[in-house]
Amino acid sequence: MMLTGTRVADAYPTRTAGEREPFDRTHPAVWGTEQDGPLDAATLASHESNGFSVVEQLLSPAEVQGYWQELTRLSNDQELAGDERVVTEKKSGEVRSVFEVHRLSELITELVHDSRVLDRARQILGDDVYVHQCRVNYMPGFEGAGFYWHSDFETWHAEDGMPVPRAVSCSIALTDNYPFNGGLMVMPGSHRVFVPCAGETPRNHYRDSLREQEIGVPSKHEITKLAAEYGIEQFTGQAGSALWFDSNVMHGSGNNITPYPRSNIFIVFNSVTNALVEPFAADEPRPNFIANRDFTPLSR
Amino acid sequence: MMLTGTRVADAYPTRTAGEREPFDRTHPAVWGTEQDGPLDAATLASHESNGFSVVEQLLSPAEVQGYWQELTRLSNDQELAGDERVVTEKKSGEVRSVFEVHRLSELITELVHDSRVLDRARQILGDDVYVHQCRVNYMPGFEGAGFYWHSDFETWHAEDGMPVPRAVSCSIALTDNYPFNGGLMVMPGSHRVFVPCAGETPRNHYRDSLREQEIGVPSKHEITKLAAEYGIEQFTGQAGSALWFDSNVMHGSGNNITPYPRSNIFIVFNSVTNALVEPFAADEPRPNFIANRDFTPLSR
C-alpha cells in the first residue's frame, strides 16, 4: 500500500488487530489561558484536569423554548424525512438525531457564532476554530436507547482523520436532565488516556454506529479499569445548561424508560490547526454532514 | 364458560379488550399499627402515603458479603443450569434471576424468617404471611437490561389469582445502588391507583415476561399521566439497605451500561387471608416457583 501525501504520523493508533494497552495522551485539553476569553483560570484548570466543565444557564428559558421549537420543526420537516442527516431510533423509528443543523437552521447558525459559545471554544482550544460536527439529539421517553461508552476522538481520529485531540464539544441541554432519563455519564480525567480499540472499521460504519456502536468501543476490561481509576459522574441539571467536554473523555448514557424526553444541541469545535486529513483507520472519510471538511475559521 | 367454585368477585379488572380508565384502589397499603411491630407510626403513615419505605443497613456488610457469595454460588450451580427457575438475559445469556431461592438456599430461608424481615412484613400486612415469591436478581454490568414500568399486583392478580393488593415486597440491595446503574425507580403514591392494562394474557406468558414484559404494562399515555401526578424517585444507597414497597406501586428500572452490577434479594410476602385463587385474567396459573401456592403461615 502506498502512503498518500497527506498522511501524517499517527500518534493515536486504534482499530488495531489485537488488544493494545492504553497510553497517556501527549496533548493538553486546554490550550488557551484566562486572558483569551470568558473562562477563569480555575475553570480552565478544572477542565484540563477533569476533561469537562459546566456552564449553568448558558441559555435563558425563553431561548431554550425557541430551540426546542426549532428541534420539533426539524424533526417533523417532511423535506428532511429520508435525508441521510436524519437518524432514527433502531426500534421505534423515531427521530434520534439531526446532523448538520448549523446549515439547516438559521437559529443554530447564530448559536454557533454566539459569543457565549464561540469565545469559550476559542479559549479552550487556544486557536481559531471551525465546526467539525453539529447536531441536535432527541432521546424520546419510554424507549430512548443510550450510547455505550466511547471516546469521540477515537472515532474522529480513526474515521474522520482528526490528527490530535484538539477539539471540544459543547452540549446544551434543551430538556431538564434527571438522574434517570438517560443523562450523560463521564469518567472524569479519562481524557488523559487514549484507549486504542480493537477491530477493523467496517465499510460505511457510520450508518450503523450512529444508532448503536460496536466497533470503536473499548473492551469491558478497559472500561472496568477506567471506572475503577476515574469513577463515573452523571450530568443532571436544568434545560439551558451547557457541558463542555474534551474530545477524548470516556462517556456514555443509559436508556430512558421515563416519559421525559432528553434533548440537546451538540456542537463540536475543532482547532483550524488540527484540520482533518485522511482517516487514520478507515477506507474512506465519513460524509461532510458528520465530519465537516470546510475548515474556514468562525468569527462572530 | 362455567365459573369455577373458587372464582371470587374481581375488584381489579385488567387485561381488558380495550383501554380502561384507572380507578382508586379501595384497600389500604398498611394494615397493621405501631403496636404490631418494629416500624413506628410515622414510617407506617409514610408507607401508606408513598407506597414504600426504606430501611438503611438492614443487613451488615458481613451479611451482604455472605449473601453475595450465595448468589454467586446459585448462579454458577451446574445442577441448576437449564432449570426453569433460572432466568437468563435475552441478549447475553447471563443469569438474570434465580427464583424460589428460599427453597434452594438455607441462608435465604433463614433470611425470610429473620425478625428484621418477617416482623415488618407481618406488621405492614397486619396478618400472618407467607412467601408469594422469592428470588435473587442480578443485573450484570455493561448490558444489564431494565424492567419497564409496571405494577406487580396487576400481574399477580391477572396471572396468579391474588385477590387484592395485600402483599408487600422487600428488596434488599446486595450491591451499592448508584443513580446510574439501573436502580429501581418508583412513582410515590401511585399504588393508590389501579391501572388496568389492555390486552389478553398470552399462554405461558411468564416465559417471556420475566425477561421483557409487553403485556401487563400500562399505556404510554397512562405512564405520562402518572409521572406528572406522582413524580419519579430513584433508589440509591449502600448494599444492605432494604426497600419495602407495596404490591401496586408503579415501578421500573433503566438499563445498566456501567461496569457495576446491581443485585438484590427480592421477597414478596402475602397475607394468608389473601391467598391465591384462580387467575383473574389468564388461562392457567403460573408455576409454583413464581407464584407459590403453599399458604402455610411463616413463623420465626
XYZ file of C-alpha atoms in Angstrom:
600
model
C 0.000 0.000 0.000
C 1.258 3.485 -0.904
C 1.014 6.198 1.722
C -0.612 9.294 0.313
C 0.997 12.692 0.631
C -1.446 13.940 3.225
C -0.892 11.039 5.582
C 0.712 12.275 8.795
C 2.356 10.350 11.596
C -0.240 8.539 13.717
C 0.179 9.485 17.358
C -3.019 7.649 18.368
C -3.140 4.227 16.700
C -6.513 2.462 17.006
C -8.783 -0.145 15.339
C -5.867 -2.457 15.797
C -5.803 -6.155 15.014
C -5.461 -7.183 18.665
C -5.907 -5.509 22.051
C -3.371 -2.753 22.721
C -2.562 -1.103 26.010
C -3.980 2.377 26.695
C -1.317 5.095 26.835
C -1.013 8.644 28.139
C -2.129 11.366 25.826
C 0.582 13.882 24.996
C -1.611 16.855 24.005
C -3.310 19.128 26.544
C -7.084 19.565 26.820
C -6.855 23.320 27.406
C -4.677 25.302 25.005
C -5.634 28.878 25.920
C -5.324 30.994 29.063
C -7.551 33.146 31.234
C -6.604 36.172 29.106
C -8.087 34.566 25.990
C -11.741 34.549 26.981
C -14.626 34.243 29.413
C -13.462 31.193 31.406
C -11.422 31.936 34.535
C -8.166 30.209 35.436
C -9.794 27.864 37.966
C -12.372 26.651 35.436
C -9.668 26.119 32.834
C -7.546 24.172 35.330
C -10.524 22.030 36.259
C -11.340 21.435 32.600
C -7.739 20.371 31.989
C -7.857 18.020 34.954
C -11.365 16.540 34.557
C -11.866 16.861 30.823
C -15.088 18.853 31.145
C -16.691 21.951 32.616
C -20.284 23.023 33.073
C -21.892 26.395 32.412
C -25.266 26.642 34.146
C -27.973 28.608 32.333
C -25.949 29.327 29.236
C -29.319 29.748 27.536
C -32.282 31.549 29.074
C -35.599 29.689 29.454
C -37.019 31.680 26.535
C -34.084 30.686 24.331
C -34.491 27.053 25.373
C -38.099 27.208 24.278
C -37.114 28.696 20.928
C -34.549 25.999 20.254
C -36.958 23.311 21.359
C -39.482 24.533 18.810
C -36.738 24.574 16.200
C -35.858 20.967 17.033
C -39.507 19.970 16.742
C -39.723 21.731 13.400
C -36.614 19.933 12.110
C -37.831 16.539 13.354
C -41.130 16.962 11.563
C -39.782 18.584 8.387
C -41.171 16.450 5.578
C -38.456 17.675 3.215
C -35.879 16.149 5.569
C -37.647 12.803 6.006
C -35.426 10.135 4.477
C -32.467 12.541 4.399
C -29.186 10.927 5.462
C -28.759 13.655 8.049
C -31.792 12.424 9.971
C -31.001 9.375 12.127
C -33.887 7.385 13.593
C -34.216 5.051 16.597
C -33.458 1.446 15.674
C -36.543 0.149 17.484
C -39.275 2.754 17.124
C -38.189 4.661 14.021
C -38.490 7.966 15.920
C -36.011 10.726 15.087
C -32.884 10.355 17.227
C -30.518 12.965 15.747
C -30.467 15.558 13.001
C -26.985 16.352 11.718
C -25.520 19.476 10.145
C -28.137 21.616 11.843
C -25.873 24.667 11.683
C -26.564 24.621 7.950
C -30.243 23.635 8.229
C -31.283 26.181 10.824
C -30.528 29.884 10.972
C -31.194 29.863 14.694
C -28.480 27.300 15.251
C -26.074 29.087 12.902
C -26.476 32.084 15.198
C -25.861 29.950 18.265
C -22.615 28.589 16.847
C -21.398 32.164 16.333
C -22.756 33.421 19.662
C -20.012 34.810 21.905
C -21.170 32.653 24.834
C -20.347 29.630 22.748
C -17.672 30.620 20.256
C -15.490 32.551 22.702
C -15.316 29.598 25.056
C -14.444 27.213 22.239
C -11.668 29.515 21.025
C -10.360 29.916 24.554
C -10.268 26.215 25.397
C -8.598 25.321 22.097
C -6.357 28.443 22.088
C -6.872 28.906 18.382
C -9.270 29.785 15.615
C -11.937 27.119 15.369
C -14.454 25.687 12.924
C -17.405 23.335 13.392
C -16.439 19.704 12.986
C -19.965 18.420 13.647
C -23.229 19.963 14.757
C -26.403 18.100 15.558
C -29.490 18.030 17.716
C -30.137 14.863 19.686
C -33.512 13.726 20.804
C -33.876 10.815 23.165
C -37.571 10.071 23.315
C -39.178 8.936 26.533
C -40.151 5.291 27.157
C -37.753 3.676 24.731
C -34.858 6.024 24.121
C -31.700 3.991 23.617
C -28.443 5.161 25.171
C -24.915 5.353 23.829
C -22.366 2.827 25.007
C -19.032 4.039 26.446
C -16.729 5.665 23.909
C -14.251 8.441 23.261
C -15.410 10.724 20.443
C -11.829 11.425 19.447
C -11.171 7.742 18.883
C -13.829 7.737 16.158
C -12.958 11.160 14.754
C -9.321 10.116 14.508
C -9.964 6.679 13.017
C -12.830 7.509 10.674
C -12.514 11.253 10.014
C -8.733 11.817 10.084
C -8.613 14.247 13.010
C -4.882 14.294 13.831
C -4.860 15.049 17.576
C -7.420 15.697 20.358
C -7.581 19.466 19.979
C -11.358 19.550 19.718
C -14.042 20.302 22.272
C -17.760 19.541 22.361
C -20.465 21.789 23.691
C -23.674 20.015 24.663
C -26.530 22.333 25.549
C -29.485 20.721 27.327
C -32.907 21.569 25.905
C -34.716 19.457 28.497
C -34.151 19.008 32.215
C -31.730 16.196 32.898
C -32.699 13.924 35.775
C -30.513 11.095 37.040
C -32.962 8.680 35.461
C -33.731 9.867 31.947
C -30.574 8.817 30.198
C -28.257 11.648 31.241
C -24.679 11.676 30.045
C -22.151 9.839 32.210
C -18.465 10.734 32.059
C -15.341 9.364 33.646
C -13.581 12.488 34.964
C -9.906 12.523 33.972
C -10.244 9.671 31.491
C -9.444 12.090 28.639
C -5.799 11.929 29.691
C -5.557 8.350 28.471
C -6.027 7.134 24.929
C -7.634 3.704 24.720
C -6.982 2.001 21.371
C -9.942 -0.079 20.228
C -9.587 -3.477 18.602
C -11.180 -4.371 15.290
C -11.073 -3.085 11.754
C -13.557 -0.346 10.764
C -16.304 -1.802 8.550
C -17.133 -0.022 5.305
C -19.823 2.677 5.786
C -19.626 2.025 9.501
C -21.296 5.352 10.338
C -24.668 4.146 9.052
C -24.902 1.717 11.959
C -22.644 3.361 14.509
C -24.836 6.447 14.767
C -27.561 4.217 16.160
C -25.573 1.633 18.032
C -21.813 1.459 18.102
C -19.942 -1.840 18.233
C -16.574 -1.064 16.679
C -14.594 1.767 18.267
C -15.649 0.937 21.794
C -13.185 -0.171 24.462
C -13.243 -3.698 25.851
C -15.173 -4.385 29.060
C -11.848 -4.989 30.719
C -10.619 -1.475 29.858
C -13.922 0.162 30.855
C -13.787 -1.595 34.214
C -10.218 -0.388 34.777
C -11.109 3.180 33.754
C -14.183 3.256 36.033
C -12.098 1.997 38.945
C -9.439 4.652 38.349
C -11.587 7.655 37.398
C -15.078 6.909 38.689
C -18.289 7.919 36.973
C -20.164 11.221 37.139
C -23.537 11.896 35.668
C -24.891 15.197 34.375
C -28.118 16.416 35.784
C -29.450 19.916 35.659
C -31.882 22.304 34.130
C -32.526 22.929 30.489
C -30.244 25.664 29.186
C -27.101 24.456 30.926
C -24.074 23.585 28.831
C -21.496 20.886 29.219
C -18.143 21.466 27.558
C -16.198 18.268 27.225
C -12.917 17.200 25.770
C -12.976 15.107 22.616
C -11.227 12.213 24.338
C -13.178 11.888 27.587
C -14.809 8.476 28.063
C -18.575 8.887 28.167
C -21.857 7.083 27.557
C -25.504 7.108 28.541
C -28.122 4.631 29.676
C -31.538 4.219 28.135
C -34.616 6.199 29.055
C -37.864 4.489 30.076
C -39.286 7.586 31.780
C -41.876 9.717 29.999
C -39.378 12.609 29.993
C -37.550 13.003 26.687
C -33.979 14.227 26.746
C -32.768 16.573 24.122
C -29.676 18.642 23.454
C -27.777 20.643 20.866
C -24.342 19.250 20.285
C -21.622 21.369 18.655
C -18.081 20.127 18.124
C -15.388 22.716 17.590
C -12.020 21.787 16.182
C -8.871 23.891 16.047
C -8.120 25.030 12.477
C -4.560 23.852 13.089
C -5.979 20.371 13.638
C -7.910 20.193 10.356
C -8.842 16.753 9.092
C -6.528 14.666 6.927
C -7.199 11.193 5.551
C -8.820 8.795 8.028
C -6.258 7.021 10.200
C -8.151 3.738 10.321
C -10.900 3.601 7.712
C -11.036 3.170 3.965
C -12.759 6.442 3.233
C -13.760 9.522 5.178
C -17.295 9.838 6.529
C -19.628 12.282 4.798
C -19.377 16.026 5.370
C -22.547 16.215 7.441
C -20.837 14.076 10.087
C -17.278 15.295 9.660
C -17.206 18.715 8.073
C -14.252 19.484 5.778
C -14.818 23.206 5.402
C -12.150 24.471 7.769
C -12.919 28.196 7.430
C -12.415 29.831 10.846
C -15.578 31.085 12.524
C -15.918 34.684 13.540
C -18.656 36.458 15.443
C -67.902 -20.702 30.054
C -68.581 -22.089 33.549
C -67.265 -20.162 36.501
C -65.454 -22.430 38.903
C -66.343 -22.541 42.560
C -63.204 -20.745 43.677
C -63.795 -17.774 41.443
C -64.347 -14.649 43.547
C -65.599 -11.204 42.555
C -62.980 -9.260 40.609
C -62.354 -5.889 42.237
C -59.407 -5.142 39.931
C -60.310 -5.988 36.332
C -57.343 -5.942 33.927
C -56.052 -7.422 30.616
C -59.167 -5.895 29.144
C -60.076 -5.825 25.476
C -59.757 -2.027 25.223
C -58.238 0.760 27.305
C -59.992 1.287 30.645
C -59.684 4.217 32.995
C -57.541 3.840 36.125
C -59.531 3.873 39.345
C -58.855 4.393 43.030
C -57.831 1.375 44.995
C -60.131 0.525 47.881
C -57.714 -1.480 50.040
C -55.074 0.107 52.278
C -51.332 -0.433 51.882
C -50.699 -0.660 55.636
C -52.975 -2.987 57.613
C -51.170 -3.088 60.966
C -50.329 -0.491 63.620
C -47.290 0.695 65.547
C -48.142 -1.833 68.285
C -47.750 -4.728 65.870
C -44.038 -4.485 65.185
C -40.771 -2.647 64.650
C -41.988 0.160 62.359
C -43.056 3.374 64.098
C -46.283 5.247 63.346
C -44.565 7.876 61.164
C -42.931 5.234 58.977
C -46.220 3.378 58.626
C -48.019 6.600 57.677
C -45.355 7.398 55.110
C -45.551 3.868 53.718
C -49.329 4.210 53.403
C -48.965 7.542 51.655
C -45.996 6.827 49.363
C -46.321 3.085 48.894
C -42.814 2.337 50.116
C -40.346 2.737 52.960
C -36.607 2.254 53.233
C -34.593 0.557 55.971
C -30.935 1.520 55.745
C -28.403 -1.175 56.664
C -30.922 -3.907 57.273
C -28.020 -6.262 56.596
C -24.497 -5.760 57.917
C -21.591 -5.616 55.442
C -20.548 -9.105 56.519
C -24.044 -10.448 55.851
C -24.094 -8.730 52.464
C -20.882 -10.489 51.592
C -22.325 -13.835 52.670
C -25.438 -13.402 50.542
C -23.372 -12.189 47.601
C -21.337 -15.387 47.760
C -24.569 -17.375 47.965
C -25.881 -15.609 44.868
C -22.651 -16.370 43.019
C -22.900 -19.995 44.068
C -26.506 -20.257 42.849
C -25.685 -18.536 39.532
C -22.883 -20.968 38.865
C -24.601 -24.112 40.158
C -24.330 -26.619 37.325
C -27.264 -28.596 38.703
C -29.462 -25.525 38.251
C -28.289 -24.713 34.708
C -31.263 -25.156 32.410
C -33.652 -25.191 35.381
C -36.839 -23.194 34.795
C -36.135 -21.242 37.934
C -33.018 -19.703 36.403
C -33.837 -16.823 34.028
C -31.123 -15.538 31.718
C -30.551 -12.202 29.931
C -32.146 -12.154 26.485
C -29.032 -10.699 24.853
C -26.035 -12.140 26.660
C -27.433 -15.324 28.196
C -26.083 -14.316 31.612
C -28.127 -15.250 34.687
C -30.676 -12.517 35.415
C -32.769 -14.062 38.213
C -32.983 -17.250 40.236
C -36.476 -17.987 41.569
C -37.630 -19.883 44.617
C -34.349 -19.242 46.363
C -35.971 -19.642 49.766
C -36.194 -23.336 48.897
C -32.809 -23.539 47.151
C -30.724 -21.843 49.817
C -30.713 -22.366 53.582
C -29.213 -18.929 54.051
C -32.150 -17.310 52.306
C -34.662 -19.480 54.171
C -33.176 -18.035 57.351
C -33.455 -14.509 55.993
C -37.139 -14.942 55.185
C -37.749 -15.990 58.800
C -35.430 -13.346 60.278
C -37.286 -10.986 62.619
C -35.872 -7.925 60.824
C -37.722 -9.093 57.738
C -40.678 -11.181 58.868
C -41.835 -8.858 61.670
C -42.004 -5.912 59.272
C -43.956 -7.922 56.716
C -46.455 -9.064 59.357
C -46.787 -5.520 60.661
C -47.383 -3.871 57.262
C -49.898 -6.514 56.230
C -51.449 -6.797 59.705
C -51.743 -10.551 59.391
C -49.943 -13.842 59.213
C -47.953 -14.005 55.989
C -46.398 -16.492 53.618
C -43.905 -16.098 50.754
C -45.601 -15.496 47.421
C -42.333 -15.250 45.508
C -38.653 -15.146 46.422
C -35.796 -14.573 44.049
C -32.354 -13.088 43.636
C -31.877 -10.638 40.802
C -28.605 -9.967 39.138
C -28.263 -7.112 36.682
C -24.840 -7.536 35.148
C -22.739 -4.519 34.254
C -22.353 -3.296 30.653
C -25.503 -4.821 29.219
C -27.980 -5.350 32.034
C -31.499 -4.785 30.731
C -34.010 -2.953 32.899
C -37.692 -3.589 33.660
C -40.312 -1.409 32.025
C -42.933 0.342 34.198
C -45.413 -1.987 35.842
C -47.404 -2.758 38.972
C -46.533 -6.171 40.387
C -50.042 -6.606 41.708
C -51.503 -6.204 38.225
C -49.591 -9.311 37.145
C -50.116 -11.239 40.371
C -53.827 -10.559 40.159
C -54.210 -11.356 36.461
C -51.851 -14.300 36.185
C -51.612 -15.705 39.720
C -55.094 -15.058 41.131
C -54.096 -12.760 44.009
C -57.449 -11.267 45.058
C -56.443 -7.858 46.445
C -53.244 -5.827 46.960
C -52.470 -7.075 50.461
C -48.897 -8.040 49.636
C -45.600 -6.286 50.184
C -42.180 -6.739 48.617
C -38.862 -6.472 50.369
C -35.903 -5.773 48.110
C -32.537 -5.993 49.810
C -29.599 -4.499 47.899
C -26.515 -6.687 47.668
C -24.590 -4.094 45.679
C -24.328 -0.329 46.033
C -27.015 1.406 44.015
C -25.852 4.491 42.132
C -28.186 6.731 40.158
C -26.672 5.300 37.002
C -26.534 1.526 37.331
C -30.139 0.666 36.756
C -31.560 1.441 40.199
C -35.267 0.996 40.851
C -37.495 3.967 40.048
C -40.891 4.325 41.723
C -43.757 6.760 41.429
C -44.558 7.670 45.054
C -48.279 7.419 45.752
C -49.080 5.614 42.510
C -50.034 2.496 44.496
C -53.302 4.244 45.374
C -54.489 3.912 41.788
C -55.112 0.690 39.890
C -54.256 0.936 36.207
C -55.987 -1.760 34.143
C -53.801 -2.957 31.278
C -55.140 -3.693 27.823
C -54.564 -6.980 26.028
C -55.244 -10.636 26.650
C -52.615 -12.642 28.524
C -50.768 -14.952 26.101
C -50.411 -18.617 27.056
C -47.236 -19.264 29.093
C -46.697 -15.533 29.169
C -44.264 -15.793 32.093
C -41.588 -17.415 29.939
C -41.103 -14.122 28.082
C -42.371 -11.614 30.616
C -39.655 -12.475 33.121
C -37.142 -11.184 30.614
C -39.058 -8.416 28.914
C -42.671 -7.596 29.632
C -45.034 -6.387 26.912
C -48.478 -7.415 28.180
C -49.470 -6.154 31.618
C -47.812 -2.783 31.217
C -49.755 0.486 31.183
C -50.035 2.583 28.034
C -47.569 5.439 27.482
C -50.466 7.775 27.964
C -51.162 6.420 31.464
C -47.491 6.391 32.442
C -47.156 10.023 31.377
C -50.193 10.980 33.453
C -48.927 9.045 36.495
C -45.448 10.603 36.253
C -46.986 14.070 36.031
C -49.151 13.424 39.083
C -46.776 11.436 41.294
C -43.274 12.176 40.020
C -40.432 9.684 39.935
C -37.981 8.756 42.692
C -34.973 6.562 42.300
C -33.387 4.325 44.926
C -29.750 4.802 45.594
C -27.842 3.648 48.611
C -25.433 1.203 50.062
C -25.547 -2.541 49.860
C -27.519 -3.952 52.778
C -30.335 -1.412 52.664
C -33.878 -2.664 52.162
C -36.755 -1.197 50.241
C -40.243 -2.248 51.289
C -42.780 -1.499 48.608
C -46.457 -2.033 48.094
C -47.530 -4.595 45.523
C -49.343 -1.978 43.459
C -46.758 0.809 43.262
C -45.739 1.721 39.707
C -42.043 0.998 39.251
C -39.394 0.192 36.670
C -35.676 0.419 36.022
C -33.389 1.538 33.245
C -30.566 -0.473 31.779
C -27.022 -0.617 33.117
C -24.025 0.131 30.901
C -21.691 0.797 33.820
C -19.223 -1.874 34.955
C -21.062 -2.047 38.300
C -23.511 -4.952 38.531
C -26.673 -4.485 40.543
C -28.006 -7.283 42.612
C -30.718 -7.793 45.185
C -32.764 -10.330 47.095
C -36.436 -9.920 46.445
C -39.025 -11.420 48.819
C -42.759 -10.989 48.358
C -44.963 -11.549 51.370
C -48.679 -12.049 51.008
C -51.325 -12.049 53.723
C -52.651 -15.575 54.365
C -56.144 -14.046 54.158
C -55.302 -13.020 50.592
C -54.263 -16.498 49.408
C -54.305 -17.134 45.665
C -57.393 -18.311 43.838
C -57.732 -18.981 40.102
C -56.048 -16.359 37.875
C -58.337 -13.416 37.144
C -57.111 -12.943 33.593
C -55.113 -15.920 32.394
C -55.926 -19.438 31.255
C -53.857 -21.196 33.850
C -51.889 -20.195 36.927
C -48.139 -19.645 36.661
C -45.866 -22.289 38.162
C -45.277 -22.504 41.897
C -41.729 -21.193 41.712
C -43.137 -17.848 40.515
C -46.420 -17.867 42.438
C -46.211 -20.109 45.445
C -49.422 -21.928 46.450
C -48.248 -23.195 49.815
C -50.017 -20.714 52.062
C -48.653 -22.012 55.385
C -48.038 -19.015 57.671
C -44.397 -18.293 58.427
C -43.167 -18.170 61.991
C -39.786 -17.272 63.397
